[in-house]
């Protein structure tokens, strides 16, 4: 016979267990973004979400520069609290490649990527660098110059650089030295790695490291608390 009584202790314990589960793994809040950024390309700012992702990758991998496919940003990076599951939805789980390149090699590599495309929406997204790109008469593009970005905005009190404090100007740039060597990290889809000839350019796979894993790790290990400041990485002549 059902008497309608409730085991309060058991119910409370079950509720606590469910709450704990929601805070573990995929449901754990790992970051909070004060504002969202778009993954849609525009001619003045490029792909802001992919640029933020590229900056986080470079930071996590200890590389001076990063280059990512614009396709790694699946959707906008929305404002508010972010769980590992949210980041998994927004960021591609693509492999990571690394190389040390001279300034001359790096500029030649980026120039090849730019000239191989007929749509500005597919231009590579870089971090730590500024690309000056010009359209060609045949509908393609060419790289006019590639510079190192020395700064990208003031540091926030949280310890990271917030997109809201972005440096919109094109100052704080420096020329790449042709003979100096720079650490470069790349993430893209496997089919793009073949198109970009990463192995032929001296890149090696960074083990089982992935872009998504690097982004989640950066927040989980408290390397940063918010999105980086937007870098003025791109300009159309």
Tab-separated table of C-alpha atoms in Angstrom:
chain	number	residue	atom	x	y	z
A	1	UNK	CA	0.000	0.000	0.000
A	2	UNK	CA	1.313	3.420	-0.944
A	3	UNK	CA	1.148	5.803	1.991
A	4	UNK	CA	2.467	8.898	0.172
A	5	UNK	CA	5.427	9.420	2.518
A	6	UNK	CA	8.687	10.841	1.165
A	7	UNK	CA	12.211	9.893	2.226
A	8	UNK	CA	13.556	13.452	2.557
A	9	UNK	CA	17.153	12.405	3.233
A	10	UNK	CA	17.235	10.229	0.126
A	11	UNK	CA	15.627	12.929	-2.003
A	12	UNK	CA	18.111	15.586	-0.825
A	13	UNK	CA	21.040	13.252	-1.423
A	14	UNK	CA	19.805	12.501	-4.941
A	15	UNK	CA	19.412	16.210	-5.662
A	16	UNK	CA	22.944	16.952	-4.437
A	17	UNK	CA	24.307	14.155	-6.619
A	18	UNK	CA	22.557	15.569	-9.688
A	19	UNK	CA	23.836	19.078	-8.950
A	20	UNK	CA	27.365	17.757	-8.545
A	21	UNK	CA	27.159	15.898	-11.838
A	22	UNK	CA	26.034	19.065	-13.564
A	23	UNK	CA	29.168	20.820	-12.315
A	24	UNK	CA	31.535	18.056	-13.432
A	25	UNK	CA	32.924	17.376	-16.897
A	26	UNK	CA	30.937	18.821	-19.780
A	27	UNK	CA	28.537	20.705	-17.499
A	28	UNK	CA	31.213	22.523	-15.487
A	29	UNK	CA	31.448	26.285	-16.062
A	30	UNK	CA	35.005	26.975	-17.210
A	31	UNK	CA	34.782	30.572	-18.428
A	32	UNK	CA	32.593	33.649	-18.601
A	33	UNK	CA	32.615	36.053	-21.548
A	34	UNK	CA	31.564	39.641	-20.895
A	35	UNK	CA	30.462	40.009	-24.506
A	36	UNK	CA	29.985	37.766	-27.492
A	37	UNK	CA	31.866	37.889	-30.790
A	38	UNK	CA	30.801	36.878	-34.274
A	39	UNK	CA	32.262	34.137	-36.454
A	40	UNK	CA	30.987	35.853	-39.610
A	41	UNK	CA	33.623	37.517	-41.785
A	42	UNK	CA	33.413	41.243	-42.425
A	43	UNK	CA	35.778	43.389	-44.461
A	44	UNK	CA	36.895	45.583	-41.580
A	45	UNK	CA	37.512	43.060	-38.780
A	46	UNK	CA	37.737	39.660	-40.449
A	47	UNK	CA	36.544	36.702	-38.361
A	48	UNK	CA	36.667	37.879	-34.733
A	49	UNK	CA	35.678	34.566	-33.114
A	50	UNK	CA	38.351	32.657	-35.039
A	51	UNK	CA	40.920	35.332	-34.139
A	52	UNK	CA	40.112	34.939	-30.429
A	53	UNK	CA	40.406	31.150	-30.768
A	54	UNK	CA	43.759	31.518	-32.563
A	55	UNK	CA	45.085	33.770	-29.797
A	56	UNK	CA	44.087	31.273	-27.118
A	57	UNK	CA	45.757	28.459	-29.092
A	58	UNK	CA	49.035	30.391	-29.393
A	59	UNK	CA	48.951	31.208	-25.685
A	60	UNK	CA	48.234	27.611	-24.681
A	61	UNK	CA	50.943	26.184	-26.936
A	62	UNK	CA	53.550	28.812	-26.060
A	63	UNK	CA	53.882	29.925	-29.692
A	64	UNK	CA	54.579	33.428	-30.954
A	65	UNK	CA	52.123	33.143	-33.846
A	66	UNK	CA	49.044	31.084	-34.705
A	67	UNK	CA	47.234	30.411	-37.965
A	68	UNK	CA	43.816	28.765	-38.041
A	69	UNK	CA	41.185	27.982	-40.614
A	70	UNK	CA	38.182	30.334	-40.375
A	71	UNK	CA	36.061	27.156	-40.267
A	72	UNK	CA	37.253	26.303	-36.737
A	73	UNK	CA	34.746	28.788	-35.294
A	74	UNK	CA	31.499	26.843	-35.724
A	75	UNK	CA	29.309	29.636	-34.391
A	76	UNK	CA	29.583	32.947	-32.511
A	77	UNK	CA	31.240	32.897	-29.082
A	78	UNK	CA	28.263	33.987	-27.012
A	79	UNK	CA	28.419	36.136	-23.896
A	80	UNK	CA	27.887	34.713	-20.427
A	81	UNK	CA	29.029	31.580	-18.626
A	82	UNK	CA	30.589	28.883	-20.782
A	83	UNK	CA	30.703	25.172	-19.996
A	84	UNK	CA	33.018	22.675	-21.638
A	85	UNK	CA	29.978	21.524	-23.611
A	86	UNK	CA	29.361	25.092	-24.857
A	87	UNK	CA	32.952	25.357	-26.045
A	88	UNK	CA	32.734	21.954	-27.713
A	89	UNK	CA	29.774	23.240	-29.716
A	90	UNK	CA	31.572	26.449	-30.752
A	91	UNK	CA	35.164	25.319	-31.396
A	92	UNK	CA	36.333	22.666	-33.869
A	93	UNK	CA	38.197	19.627	-32.546
A	94	UNK	CA	40.889	19.933	-35.211
A	95	UNK	CA	44.495	18.709	-34.959
A	96	UNK	CA	47.346	21.048	-34.056
A	97	UNK	CA	50.574	21.425	-36.027
A	98	UNK	CA	53.762	23.234	-34.970
A	99	UNK	CA	56.923	24.533	-36.648
A	100	UNK	CA	59.775	26.966	-36.225
A	101	UNK	CA	59.986	29.183	-39.293
A	102	UNK	CA	62.123	32.082	-40.388
A	103	UNK	CA	60.343	35.357	-41.028
A	104	UNK	CA	60.886	34.838	-44.748
A	105	UNK	CA	59.424	31.312	-44.633
A	106	UNK	CA	56.434	32.456	-42.591
A	107	UNK	CA	55.601	35.311	-44.938
A	108	UNK	CA	55.926	33.009	-47.953
A	109	UNK	CA	53.635	30.444	-46.306
A	110	UNK	CA	50.919	32.979	-45.434
A	111	UNK	CA	51.227	34.527	-48.911
A	112	UNK	CA	50.617	31.104	-50.478
A	113	UNK	CA	47.538	30.543	-48.307
A	114	UNK	CA	46.093	33.938	-49.233
A	115	UNK	CA	46.760	33.634	-52.976
A	116	UNK	CA	45.182	30.158	-53.141
A	117	UNK	CA	41.728	31.477	-52.208
A	118	UNK	CA	39.037	33.207	-54.227
A	119	UNK	CA	36.788	34.152	-51.301
A	120	UNK	CA	37.671	36.515	-48.470
A	121	UNK	CA	35.479	34.378	-46.198
A	122	UNK	CA	38.062	31.569	-46.492
A	123	UNK	CA	41.158	33.680	-45.758
A	124	UNK	CA	43.321	32.222	-42.970
A	125	UNK	CA	42.899	33.790	-39.549
A	126	UNK	CA	46.120	34.681	-37.736
A	127	UNK	CA	47.087	35.644	-34.200
A	128	UNK	CA	50.110	37.754	-33.326
A	129	UNK	CA	50.317	39.011	-36.909
A	130	UNK	CA	48.670	41.617	-39.117
A	131	UNK	CA	47.912	40.749	-42.756
A	132	UNK	CA	47.504	43.494	-45.350
A	133	UNK	CA	45.554	41.843	-48.160
A	134	UNK	CA	44.654	43.218	-51.583
A	135	UNK	CA	42.088	41.888	-54.090
A	136	UNK	CA	43.244	40.758	-57.522
A	137	UNK	CA	41.445	41.506	-60.772
A	138	UNK	CA	40.710	37.807	-61.291
A	139	UNK	CA	38.797	37.661	-57.999
A	140	UNK	CA	41.645	36.255	-55.918
A	141	UNK	CA	43.757	37.905	-53.238
A	142	UNK	CA	47.405	38.631	-52.562
A	143	UNK	CA	49.329	39.323	-49.385
A	144	UNK	CA	50.834	42.813	-49.509
A	145	UNK	CA	52.543	42.689	-46.133
A	146	UNK	CA	52.779	40.638	-42.952
A	147	UNK	CA	53.755	42.259	-39.648
A	148	UNK	CA	54.089	41.170	-36.031
A	149	UNK	CA	51.574	42.651	-33.583
A	150	UNK	CA	53.322	43.894	-30.460
A	151	UNK	CA	50.204	44.652	-28.394
A	152	UNK	CA	46.457	44.221	-28.688
A	153	UNK	CA	44.789	46.044	-25.826
A	154	UNK	CA	45.031	46.760	-22.101
A	155	UNK	CA	45.059	44.012	-19.475
A	156	UNK	CA	41.815	43.599	-17.517
A	157	UNK	CA	41.659	43.170	-13.758
A	158	UNK	CA	40.693	39.515	-14.209
A	159	UNK	CA	44.146	38.789	-15.564
A	160	UNK	CA	43.157	38.305	-19.202
A	161	UNK	CA	42.525	40.651	-22.079
A	162	UNK	CA	38.877	41.400	-22.692
A	163	UNK	CA	37.425	41.850	-26.161
A	164	UNK	CA	35.632	44.996	-24.973
A	165	UNK	CA	39.018	46.658	-24.478
A	166	UNK	CA	40.125	45.965	-28.047
A	167	UNK	CA	42.771	47.976	-29.817
A	168	UNK	CA	41.054	48.950	-33.068
A	169	UNK	CA	44.080	50.757	-34.544
A	170	UNK	CA	46.840	49.414	-36.723
A	171	UNK	CA	49.676	50.663	-34.502
A	172	UNK	CA	52.114	48.603	-32.458
A	173	UNK	CA	53.312	46.613	-35.461
A	174	UNK	CA	56.832	45.483	-36.295
A	175	UNK	CA	58.372	43.945	-39.395
A	176	UNK	CA	59.265	40.279	-39.325
A	177	UNK	CA	62.992	39.621	-39.539
A	178	UNK	CA	63.696	37.432	-42.551
A	179	UNK	CA	66.361	35.373	-40.774
A	180	UNK	CA	64.936	35.179	-37.248
A	181	UNK	CA	63.052	32.024	-36.308
A	182	UNK	CA	59.523	32.161	-34.918
A	183	UNK	CA	57.371	29.496	-33.272
A	184	UNK	CA	54.177	28.968	-35.264
A	185	UNK	CA	51.170	26.836	-34.407
A	186	UNK	CA	48.460	25.899	-36.923
A	187	UNK	CA	45.062	24.239	-36.607
A	188	UNK	CA	42.798	23.273	-39.462
A	189	UNK	CA	40.898	20.276	-40.813
A	190	UNK	CA	42.863	17.331	-42.195
A	191	UNK	CA	41.828	18.097	-45.764
A	192	UNK	CA	43.071	21.664	-45.328
A	193	UNK	CA	46.369	20.415	-43.894
A	194	UNK	CA	46.904	18.620	-47.187
A	195	UNK	CA	45.892	21.657	-49.221
A	196	UNK	CA	48.173	23.873	-47.143
A	197	UNK	CA	51.003	21.314	-47.500
A	198	UNK	CA	51.823	21.573	-43.796
A	199	UNK	CA	54.267	18.651	-43.810
A	200	UNK	CA	56.018	20.067	-46.846
A	201	UNK	CA	56.367	23.406	-45.040
A	202	UNK	CA	58.071	21.777	-42.065
A	203	UNK	CA	55.090	21.425	-39.698
A	204	UNK	CA	54.729	18.415	-37.409
A	205	UNK	CA	51.675	17.158	-35.537
A	206	UNK	CA	51.679	18.170	-31.879
A	207	UNK	CA	50.868	14.629	-30.751
A	208	UNK	CA	47.201	14.172	-29.876
A	209	UNK	CA	46.735	17.862	-29.096
A	210	UNK	CA	43.623	19.422	-30.607
A	211	UNK	CA	42.364	22.962	-30.924
A	212	UNK	CA	39.298	22.311	-28.773
A	213	UNK	CA	41.396	20.610	-26.106
A	214	UNK	CA	43.797	23.563	-26.016
A	215	UNK	CA	40.963	26.070	-25.653
A	216	UNK	CA	39.224	24.139	-22.868
A	217	UNK	CA	42.539	23.562	-21.070
A	218	UNK	CA	43.348	27.287	-21.150
A	219	UNK	CA	40.191	28.068	-19.202
A	220	UNK	CA	40.196	25.008	-16.940
A	221	UNK	CA	43.796	25.649	-15.868
A	222	UNK	CA	42.956	29.334	-15.290
A	223	UNK	CA	45.462	30.521	-17.885
A	224	UNK	CA	42.784	33.051	-18.720
A	225	UNK	CA	39.298	34.003	-17.540
A	226	UNK	CA	37.819	35.789	-20.551
A	227	UNK	CA	38.248	36.189	-24.288
A	228	UNK	CA	41.411	37.939	-25.493
A	229	UNK	CA	41.248	41.443	-26.875
A	230	UNK	CA	40.499	41.547	-30.585
A	231	UNK	CA	43.696	41.817	-32.608
A	232	UNK	CA	43.652	43.982	-35.691
A	233	UNK	CA	44.941	41.005	-37.667
A	234	UNK	CA	43.512	41.836	-41.070
A	235	UNK	CA	42.996	44.732	-43.461
A	236	UNK	CA	41.867	44.938	-47.072
A	237	UNK	CA	43.723	47.427	-49.277
